[in-house]
Coordinates of C-alpha atoms and ligand atoms in Angstrom, one line a residue:
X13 CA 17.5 85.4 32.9
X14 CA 13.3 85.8 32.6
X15 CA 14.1 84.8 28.5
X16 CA 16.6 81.2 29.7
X17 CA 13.8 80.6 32.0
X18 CA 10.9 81.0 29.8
X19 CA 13.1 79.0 27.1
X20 CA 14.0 76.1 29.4
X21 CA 10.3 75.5 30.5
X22 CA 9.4 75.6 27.0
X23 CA 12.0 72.8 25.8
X24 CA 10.9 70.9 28.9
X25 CA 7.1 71.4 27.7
X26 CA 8.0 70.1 24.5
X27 CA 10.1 66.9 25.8
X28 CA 7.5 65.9 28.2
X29 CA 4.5 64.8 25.7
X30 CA 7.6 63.6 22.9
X31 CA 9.1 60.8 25.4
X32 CA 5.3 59.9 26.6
X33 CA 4.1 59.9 23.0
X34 CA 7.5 57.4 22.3
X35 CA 7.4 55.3 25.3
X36 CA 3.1 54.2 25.0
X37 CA 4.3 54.1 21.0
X38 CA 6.8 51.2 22.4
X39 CA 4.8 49.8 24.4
X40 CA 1.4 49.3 22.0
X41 CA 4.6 48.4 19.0
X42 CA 5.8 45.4 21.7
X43 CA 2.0 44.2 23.0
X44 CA 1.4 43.9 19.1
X45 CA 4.8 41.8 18.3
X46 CA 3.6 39.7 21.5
X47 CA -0.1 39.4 21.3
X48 CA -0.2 38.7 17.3
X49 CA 1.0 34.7 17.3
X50 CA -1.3 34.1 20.4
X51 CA -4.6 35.9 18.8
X52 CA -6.8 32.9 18.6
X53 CA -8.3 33.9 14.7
X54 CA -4.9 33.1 13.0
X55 CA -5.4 29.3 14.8
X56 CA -7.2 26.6 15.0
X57 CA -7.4 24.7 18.4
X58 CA -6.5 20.8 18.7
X59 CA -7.1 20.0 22.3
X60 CA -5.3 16.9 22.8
X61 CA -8.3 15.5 25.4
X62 CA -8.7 11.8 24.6
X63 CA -12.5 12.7 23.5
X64 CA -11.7 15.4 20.6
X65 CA -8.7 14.3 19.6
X66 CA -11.0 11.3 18.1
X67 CA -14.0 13.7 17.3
X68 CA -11.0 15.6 15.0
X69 CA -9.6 12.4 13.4
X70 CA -13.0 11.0 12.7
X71 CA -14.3 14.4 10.8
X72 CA -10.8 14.1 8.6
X73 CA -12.3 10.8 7.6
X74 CA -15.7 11.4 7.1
X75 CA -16.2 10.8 3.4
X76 CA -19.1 13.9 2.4
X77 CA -17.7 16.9 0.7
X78 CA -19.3 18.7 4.1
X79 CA -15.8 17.3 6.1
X80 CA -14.2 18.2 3.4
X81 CA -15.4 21.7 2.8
X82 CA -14.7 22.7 6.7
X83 CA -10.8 21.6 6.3
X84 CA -10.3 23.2 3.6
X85 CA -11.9 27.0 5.2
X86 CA -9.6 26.4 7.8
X87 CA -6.4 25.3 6.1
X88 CA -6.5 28.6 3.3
X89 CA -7.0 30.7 6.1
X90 CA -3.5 29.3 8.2
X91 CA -1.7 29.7 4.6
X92 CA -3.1 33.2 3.6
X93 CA -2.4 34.6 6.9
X94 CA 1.1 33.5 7.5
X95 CA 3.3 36.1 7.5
X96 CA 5.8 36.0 4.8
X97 CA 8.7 35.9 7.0
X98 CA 7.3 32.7 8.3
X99 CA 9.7 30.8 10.2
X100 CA 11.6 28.4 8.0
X101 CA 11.9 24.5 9.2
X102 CA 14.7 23.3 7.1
X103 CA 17.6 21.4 9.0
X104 CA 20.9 21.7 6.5
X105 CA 20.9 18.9 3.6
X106 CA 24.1 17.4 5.5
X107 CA 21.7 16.8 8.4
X108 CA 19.2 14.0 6.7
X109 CA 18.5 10.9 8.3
X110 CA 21.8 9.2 6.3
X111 CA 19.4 6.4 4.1
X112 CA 20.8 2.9 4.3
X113 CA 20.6 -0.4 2.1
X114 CA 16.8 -1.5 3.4
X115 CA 15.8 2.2 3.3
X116 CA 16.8 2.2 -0.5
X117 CA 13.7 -1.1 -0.9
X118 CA 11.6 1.0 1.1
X119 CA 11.5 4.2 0.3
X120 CA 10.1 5.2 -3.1
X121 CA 11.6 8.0 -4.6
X122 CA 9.9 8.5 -7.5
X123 CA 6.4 10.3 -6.2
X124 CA 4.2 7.3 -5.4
X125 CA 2.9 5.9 -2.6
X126 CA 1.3 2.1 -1.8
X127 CA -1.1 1.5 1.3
X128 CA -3.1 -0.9 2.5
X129 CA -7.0 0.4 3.5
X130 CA -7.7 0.1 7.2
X131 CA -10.4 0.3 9.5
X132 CA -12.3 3.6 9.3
X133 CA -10.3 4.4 6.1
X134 CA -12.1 6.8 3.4
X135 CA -10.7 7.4 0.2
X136 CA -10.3 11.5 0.6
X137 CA -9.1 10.8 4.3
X138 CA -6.2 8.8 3.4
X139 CA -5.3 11.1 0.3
X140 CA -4.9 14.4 2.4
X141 CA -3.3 13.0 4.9
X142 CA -0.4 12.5 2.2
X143 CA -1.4 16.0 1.3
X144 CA -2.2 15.5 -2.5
X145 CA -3.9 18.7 -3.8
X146 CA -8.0 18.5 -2.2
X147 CA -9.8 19.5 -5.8
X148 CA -8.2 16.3 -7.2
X149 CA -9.4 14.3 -4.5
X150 CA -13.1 15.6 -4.5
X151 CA -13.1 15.4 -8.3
X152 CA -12.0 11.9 -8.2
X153 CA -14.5 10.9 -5.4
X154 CA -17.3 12.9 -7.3
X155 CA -16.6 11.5 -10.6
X156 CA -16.5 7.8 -9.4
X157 CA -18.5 7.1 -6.4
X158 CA -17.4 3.7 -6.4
X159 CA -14.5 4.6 -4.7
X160 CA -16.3 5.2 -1.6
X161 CA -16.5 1.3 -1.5
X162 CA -12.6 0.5 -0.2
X163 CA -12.3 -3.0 1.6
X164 CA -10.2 -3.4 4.6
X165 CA -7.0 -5.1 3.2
X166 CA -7.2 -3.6 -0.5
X167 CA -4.2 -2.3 -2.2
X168 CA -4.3 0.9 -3.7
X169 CA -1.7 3.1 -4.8
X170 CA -1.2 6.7 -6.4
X171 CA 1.4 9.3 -8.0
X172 CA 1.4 13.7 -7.9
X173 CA 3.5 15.9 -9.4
X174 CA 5.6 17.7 -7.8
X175 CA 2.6 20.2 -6.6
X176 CA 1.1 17.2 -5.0
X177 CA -1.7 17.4 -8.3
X178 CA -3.1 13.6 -8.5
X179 CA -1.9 12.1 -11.6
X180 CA -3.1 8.7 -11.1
X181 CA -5.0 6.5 -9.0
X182 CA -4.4 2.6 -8.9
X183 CA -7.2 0.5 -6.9
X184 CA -6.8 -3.5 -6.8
X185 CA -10.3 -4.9 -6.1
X186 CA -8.8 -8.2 -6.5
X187 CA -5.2 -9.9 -8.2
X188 CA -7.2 -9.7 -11.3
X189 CA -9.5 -7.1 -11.3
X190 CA -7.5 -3.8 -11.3
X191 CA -9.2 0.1 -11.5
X192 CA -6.9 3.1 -12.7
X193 CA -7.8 6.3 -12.6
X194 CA -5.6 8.9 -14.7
X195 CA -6.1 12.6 -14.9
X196 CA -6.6 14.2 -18.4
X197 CA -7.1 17.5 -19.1
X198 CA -9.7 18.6 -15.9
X199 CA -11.1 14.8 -15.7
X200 CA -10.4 11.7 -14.4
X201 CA -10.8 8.7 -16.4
X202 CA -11.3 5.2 -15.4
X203 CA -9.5 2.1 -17.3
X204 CA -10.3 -1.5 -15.9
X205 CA -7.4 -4.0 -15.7
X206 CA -8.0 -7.8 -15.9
X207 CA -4.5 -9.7 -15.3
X208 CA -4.4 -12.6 -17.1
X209 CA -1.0 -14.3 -15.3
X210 CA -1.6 -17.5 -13.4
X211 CA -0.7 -17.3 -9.3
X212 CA 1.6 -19.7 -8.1
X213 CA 2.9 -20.1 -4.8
X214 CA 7.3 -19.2 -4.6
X215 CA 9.1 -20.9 -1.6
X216 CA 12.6 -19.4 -0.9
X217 CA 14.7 -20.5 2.0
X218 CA 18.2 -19.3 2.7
X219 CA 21.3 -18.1 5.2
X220 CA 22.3 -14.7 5.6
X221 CA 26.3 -14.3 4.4
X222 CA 26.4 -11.0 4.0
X223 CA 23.0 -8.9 4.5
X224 CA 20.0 -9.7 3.9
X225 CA 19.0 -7.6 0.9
X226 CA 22.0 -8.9 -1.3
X227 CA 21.1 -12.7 0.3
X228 CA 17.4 -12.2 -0.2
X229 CA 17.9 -11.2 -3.4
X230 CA 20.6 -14.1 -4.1
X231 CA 17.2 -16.4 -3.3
X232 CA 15.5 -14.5 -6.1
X233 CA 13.2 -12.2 -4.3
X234 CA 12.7 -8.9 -5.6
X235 CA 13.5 -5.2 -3.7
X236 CA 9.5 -4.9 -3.5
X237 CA 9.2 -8.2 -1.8
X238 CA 12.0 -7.7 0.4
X239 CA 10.8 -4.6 1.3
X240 CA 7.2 -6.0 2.4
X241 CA 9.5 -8.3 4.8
X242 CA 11.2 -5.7 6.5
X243 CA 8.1 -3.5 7.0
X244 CA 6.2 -6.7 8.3
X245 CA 8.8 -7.1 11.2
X246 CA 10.3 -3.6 11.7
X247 CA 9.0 -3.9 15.1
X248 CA 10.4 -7.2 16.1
X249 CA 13.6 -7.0 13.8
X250 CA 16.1 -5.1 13.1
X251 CA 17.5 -6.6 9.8
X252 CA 20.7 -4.7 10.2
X253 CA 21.8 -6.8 13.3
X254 CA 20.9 -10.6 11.3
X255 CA 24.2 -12.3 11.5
X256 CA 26.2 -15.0 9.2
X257 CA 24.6 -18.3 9.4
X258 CA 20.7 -16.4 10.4
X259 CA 18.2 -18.4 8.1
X260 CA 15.1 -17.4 6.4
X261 CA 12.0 -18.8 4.6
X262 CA 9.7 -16.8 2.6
X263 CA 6.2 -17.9 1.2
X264 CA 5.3 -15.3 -1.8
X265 CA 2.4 -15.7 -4.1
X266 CA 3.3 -14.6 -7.9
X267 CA 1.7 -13.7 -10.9
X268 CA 3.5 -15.8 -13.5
X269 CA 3.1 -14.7 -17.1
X270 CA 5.1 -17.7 -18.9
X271 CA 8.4 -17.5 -16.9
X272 CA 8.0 -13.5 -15.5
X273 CA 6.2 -12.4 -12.8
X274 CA 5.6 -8.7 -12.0
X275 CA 3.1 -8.6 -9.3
X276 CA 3.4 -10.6 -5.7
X277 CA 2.2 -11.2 -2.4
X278 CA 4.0 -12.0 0.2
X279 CA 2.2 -14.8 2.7
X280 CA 4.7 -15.6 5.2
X281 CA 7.8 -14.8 6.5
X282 CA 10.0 -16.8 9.0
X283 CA 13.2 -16.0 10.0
X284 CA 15.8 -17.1 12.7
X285 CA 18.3 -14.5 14.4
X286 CA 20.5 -16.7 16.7
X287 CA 18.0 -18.9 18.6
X288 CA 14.8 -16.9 18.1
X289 CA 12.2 -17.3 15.5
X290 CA 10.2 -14.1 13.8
X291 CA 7.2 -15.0 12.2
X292 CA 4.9 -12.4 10.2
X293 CA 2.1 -14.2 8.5
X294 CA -0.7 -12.3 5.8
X295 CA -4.2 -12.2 7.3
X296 CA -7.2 -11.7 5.6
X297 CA -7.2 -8.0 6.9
X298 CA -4.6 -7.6 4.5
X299 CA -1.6 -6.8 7.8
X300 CA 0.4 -9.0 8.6
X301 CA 0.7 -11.1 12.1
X302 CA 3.0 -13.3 14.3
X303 CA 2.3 -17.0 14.5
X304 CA -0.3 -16.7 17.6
X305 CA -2.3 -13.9 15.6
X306 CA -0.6 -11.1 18.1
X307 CA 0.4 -7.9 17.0
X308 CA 3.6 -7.1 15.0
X309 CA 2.9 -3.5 15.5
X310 CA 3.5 -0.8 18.2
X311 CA 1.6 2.0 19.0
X312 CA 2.2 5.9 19.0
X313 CA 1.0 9.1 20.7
X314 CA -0.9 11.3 18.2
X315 CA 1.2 14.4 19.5
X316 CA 4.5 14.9 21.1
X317 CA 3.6 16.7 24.1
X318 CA 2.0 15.8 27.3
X319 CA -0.9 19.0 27.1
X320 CA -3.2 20.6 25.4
X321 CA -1.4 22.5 22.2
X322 CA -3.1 25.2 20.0
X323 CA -1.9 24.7 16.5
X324 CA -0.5 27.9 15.0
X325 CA -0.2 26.1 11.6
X326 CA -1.2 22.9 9.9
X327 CA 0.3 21.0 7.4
X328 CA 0.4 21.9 3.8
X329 CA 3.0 20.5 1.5
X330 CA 1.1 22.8 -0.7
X331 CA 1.7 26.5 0.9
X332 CA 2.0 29.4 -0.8
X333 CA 4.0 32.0 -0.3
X334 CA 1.7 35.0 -0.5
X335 CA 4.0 37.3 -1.2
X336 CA 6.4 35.7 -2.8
X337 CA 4.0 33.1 -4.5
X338 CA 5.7 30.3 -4.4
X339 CA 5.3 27.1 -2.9
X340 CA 7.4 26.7 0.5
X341 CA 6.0 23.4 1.5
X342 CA 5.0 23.1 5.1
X343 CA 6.0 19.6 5.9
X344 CA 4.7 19.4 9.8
X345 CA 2.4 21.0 12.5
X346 CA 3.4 24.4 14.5
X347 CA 2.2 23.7 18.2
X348 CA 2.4 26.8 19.8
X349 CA 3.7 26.3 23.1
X350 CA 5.8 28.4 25.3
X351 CA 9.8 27.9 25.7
X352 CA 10.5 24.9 27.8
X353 CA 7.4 22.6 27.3
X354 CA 8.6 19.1 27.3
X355 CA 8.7 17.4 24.1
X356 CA 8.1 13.6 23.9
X357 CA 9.0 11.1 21.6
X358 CA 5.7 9.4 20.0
X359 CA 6.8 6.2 20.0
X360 CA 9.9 3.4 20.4
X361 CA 13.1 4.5 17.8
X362 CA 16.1 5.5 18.0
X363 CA 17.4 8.8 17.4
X364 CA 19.0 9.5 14.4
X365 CA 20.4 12.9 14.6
X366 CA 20.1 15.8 17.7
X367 CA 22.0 18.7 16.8
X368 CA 21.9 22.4 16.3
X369 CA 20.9 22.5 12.3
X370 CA 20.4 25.9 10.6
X371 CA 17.3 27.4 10.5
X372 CA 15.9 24.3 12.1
X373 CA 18.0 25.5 15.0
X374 CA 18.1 22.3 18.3
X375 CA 16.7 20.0 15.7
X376 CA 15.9 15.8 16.7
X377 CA 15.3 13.2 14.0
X378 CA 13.8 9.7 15.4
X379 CA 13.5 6.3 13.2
X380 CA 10.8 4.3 14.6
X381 CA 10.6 0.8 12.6
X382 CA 11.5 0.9 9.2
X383 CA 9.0 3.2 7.9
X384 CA 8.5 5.8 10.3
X385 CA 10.7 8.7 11.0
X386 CA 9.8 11.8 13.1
X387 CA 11.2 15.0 13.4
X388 CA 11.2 18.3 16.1
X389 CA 12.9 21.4 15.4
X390 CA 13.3 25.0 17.0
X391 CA 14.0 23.0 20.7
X392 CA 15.8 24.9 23.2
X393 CA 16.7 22.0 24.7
X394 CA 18.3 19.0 23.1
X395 CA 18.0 16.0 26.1
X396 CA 18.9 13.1 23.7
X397 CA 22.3 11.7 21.9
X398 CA 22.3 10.4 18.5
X399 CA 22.0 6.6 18.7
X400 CA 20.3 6.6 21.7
X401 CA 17.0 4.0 22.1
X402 CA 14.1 5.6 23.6
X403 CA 10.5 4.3 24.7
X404 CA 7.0 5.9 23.1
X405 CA 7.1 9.4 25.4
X406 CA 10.3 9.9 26.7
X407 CA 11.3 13.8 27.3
X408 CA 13.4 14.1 24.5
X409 CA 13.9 18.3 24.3
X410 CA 12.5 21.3 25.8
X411 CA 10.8 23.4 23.5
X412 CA 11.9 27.4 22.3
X413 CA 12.6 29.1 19.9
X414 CA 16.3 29.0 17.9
X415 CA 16.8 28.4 14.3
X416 CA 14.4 30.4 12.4
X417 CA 11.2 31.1 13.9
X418 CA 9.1 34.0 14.9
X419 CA 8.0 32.7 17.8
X420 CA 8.0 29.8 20.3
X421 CA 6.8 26.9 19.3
X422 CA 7.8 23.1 18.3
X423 CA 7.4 22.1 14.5
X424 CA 6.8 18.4 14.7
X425 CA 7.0 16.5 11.1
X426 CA 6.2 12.7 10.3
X427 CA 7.3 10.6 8.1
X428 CA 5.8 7.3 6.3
X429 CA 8.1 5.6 3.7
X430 CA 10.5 8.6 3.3
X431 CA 6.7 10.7 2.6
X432 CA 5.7 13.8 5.1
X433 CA 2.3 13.2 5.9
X434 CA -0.1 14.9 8.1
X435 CA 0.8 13.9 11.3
X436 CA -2.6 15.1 12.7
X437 CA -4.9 12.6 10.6
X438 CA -2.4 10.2 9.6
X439 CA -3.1 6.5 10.2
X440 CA -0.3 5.7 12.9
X441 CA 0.9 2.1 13.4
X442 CA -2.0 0.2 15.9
X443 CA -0.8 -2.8 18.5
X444 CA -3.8 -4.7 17.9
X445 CA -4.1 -8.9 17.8
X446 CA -6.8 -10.7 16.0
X447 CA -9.8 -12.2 18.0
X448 CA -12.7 -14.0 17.4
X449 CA -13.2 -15.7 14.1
X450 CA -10.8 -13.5 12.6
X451 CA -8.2 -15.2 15.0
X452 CA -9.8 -18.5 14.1
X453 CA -9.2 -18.1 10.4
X454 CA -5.9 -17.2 10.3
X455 CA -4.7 -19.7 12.9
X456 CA -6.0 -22.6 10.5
X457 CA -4.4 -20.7 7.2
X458 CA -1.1 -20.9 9.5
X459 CA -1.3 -24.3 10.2
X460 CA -1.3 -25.4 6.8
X461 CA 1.8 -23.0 5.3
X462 CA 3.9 -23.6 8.6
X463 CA 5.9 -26.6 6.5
X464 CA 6.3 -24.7 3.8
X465 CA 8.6 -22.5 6.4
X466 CA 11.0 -24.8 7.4
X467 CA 14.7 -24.8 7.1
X468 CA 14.9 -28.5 5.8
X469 CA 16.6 -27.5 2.6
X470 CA 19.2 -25.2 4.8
X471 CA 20.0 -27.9 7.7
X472 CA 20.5 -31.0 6.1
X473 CA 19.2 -33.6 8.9
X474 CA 21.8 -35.2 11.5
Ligands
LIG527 ZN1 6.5 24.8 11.2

């Protein structure tokens, strides 16, 4: 009996300290798991205070390798920390936003990109905000320091590689004096363009019979001027609803070589849905108006939520996988929020898709004008229908944590012209009018092109 005894409190001696040991083994295991996406040196914090958010925007844009060099710190230590199990943001391919005929002038598929240089722009801000690799950019702006002097209104354009390296860099200082920039080797070289073609003005006037690409294009326009039309009025118009017998009259200025042209301007656009005119009219600031000088434009929140949000990663088409070393592109921002936070729409659209979508999980897709689509994923909570409107910050979802993610949070993605861009620093659509002599300006261009818009040739006089 003494022996059981002794062997029994012996076994229990031995259990005691094994299940302890196991349970504060658990316990340190789960506080880990937990803690580790909330430690604050894996993130970098974007309060979403009126005040910083502009202090954050306005250091993207700063122009001195200094901005430059902080970004950068910041961004390879997000990518090298990620875990590679990283939670994946990819809706199925069957779940796209479906692309119709005006998204097909739109959208360029090939990998360039055309914008027009706002207010506050710097050439190195509006480059990684489309993400294109950062040693290109600050080789390009070291080389040519020129390029710090963008006008309001200028065209430029540029094309990457598939790694988002910068192949080539197009600026127009004027319709005849053209800079291009093209990487060889480790260098950028410059080649000056002078276009030799004579401007003249094209008038085109006609009725919608049965859409307006194939009608436009009946009137001779080409896709990239009809595209420029339905960007000027996404806000006011949506070209899909124009019916039979809808007029319009375009103004374009053309670069004729003999009988060709290749490069044009549109400088006014008037069209008539029913009984309701749309007018979008060039200014000088290189945007385009209505009649009055108002805005054709609408604005948008910077984020989709309502508080602050710590950003658990940033966007980097440009992400390596460290283990695996390959690029998995990280088209959005992670705001790391906990299950439930409402999720808001950043501006007027409609939405395109809300459905469950593989490792995207409760997945929304909004279209906002013609060139702006947005996208949340890993919701827990879907609270919209596809082809429902909403207003700039309706509660669209809740967000959590399905699909496949290591975590709660909302991956929020945005689109311009088909492109993901950084939706943190990119330059969002601004509800702005002219005033002043600006206003003045444009208002007497206006005056004198308004004939030139009629439907005379269309409505033969009764
Ligand atoms: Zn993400």
């Amino acid at each position: 009996m003494q022996q059981i005894d002794s062997s029994d409190i012996e076994k229990k001696d031995l259990k005691f300290p094994f299940i302890t040991i196991s349970v504060v083994f658990i316990i340190i295991i789960s506080f880990y798991l937990l803690w580790r996406p909330l430690n604050p040196e894996r993130t970098i914090y974007i309060p979403l205070t009126p005040q910083v958010q502009t202090t954050v925007i306005e250091n993207h844009q700063l122009p001195s390798a200094v901005g430059n060099a902080t970004i950068v710190r910041l961004d390879d230590r997000v990518s090298q920390e990620q875990e590679p199990e990283e939670s994946l943001d990819q809706p199925k391919p069957e779940d796209d936003v479906i692309k119709d005929e005006i998204d097909e002038v739109i959208d360029q598929d090939d990998n360039s990109v055309q914008y027009t240089v706002n207010r506050g722009d710097t050439l190195s801000g509006i480059l990684t905000q489309y993400g294109v690799n950062r040693n290109d950019v600050y080789l390009l702006t070291k080389q040519f320091k020129q390029l710090t002097n963008l006008r309001i209104g200028q065209q430029i354009s540029w094309t990457v590689d598939t790694e988002h390296n910068l192949k080539s860099f197009n600026w127009i200082i004027s319709n005849n004096n053209i800079r291009i920039y093209e990487k060889v080797n480790d260098n950028f070289v410059e080649r000056i363009e002078t276009r030799e073609g004579i401007w003249k003005p094209f008038n085109a006037q006609g009725l919608i019979d049965s859409n307006f690409v194939v009608d436009a294009k009946k009137q001779g326009l080409t896709s990239s001027e009809i595209a420029t039309i339905t960007k000027a009025l996404q806000w006011q118009l949506d070209f899909r609803r124009l019916k039979k017998g809808d007029k319009f009259s375009v103004l374009i200025s053309r670069e004729m070589f003999g009988d060709n042209h290749e490069n044009s301007q549109l400088l006014a656009v008037r069209i008539q849905n029913g009984n309701k005119d749309y007018y979008a009219i060039l200014a000088e600031d290189g945007h385009y108006y209505d009649k009055n000088g108002g805005s054709l434009s609408q604005n948008f929140l910077r984020y989709p939520l309502a508080k602050q949000a710590r950003i658990s990663s940033g966007f980097n088409p440009r992400r390596l996988n460290p283990v695996t070393k390959k690029v998995t592109p990280h088209n959005g921002v992670d705001f790391a929020v906990s299950r439930g936070t409402p999720v808001l729409s950043v501006g007027e659209g409609e939405v395109m898709i809300a459905k469950y979508s593989g490792s995207a999980g409760n997945f929304i897709a909004i279209r906002h004008g013609r060139q702006y689509t947005t996208k949340y994923m890993h919701l827990d909570k879907i609270l919209v229908k596809a082809g429902q409107k909403i207003k700039k910050g309706d509660k669209i979802g809740l967000s959590g944590n399905t699909g496949r993610s290591t975590g709660p949070h909302l991956h929020f993605e945005l689109y311009i012209d088909g492109k993901p861009v950084n939706p943190i620093t990119a330059n969002l659509p601004v509800s702005e009018g002219l005033t002043g002599k600006s206003k003045k300006t444009f208002l007497e261009q206006f005056k004198k092109i308004e004939p030139k818009l009629s439907f005379e040739s269309l409505t033969p006089s009764n």
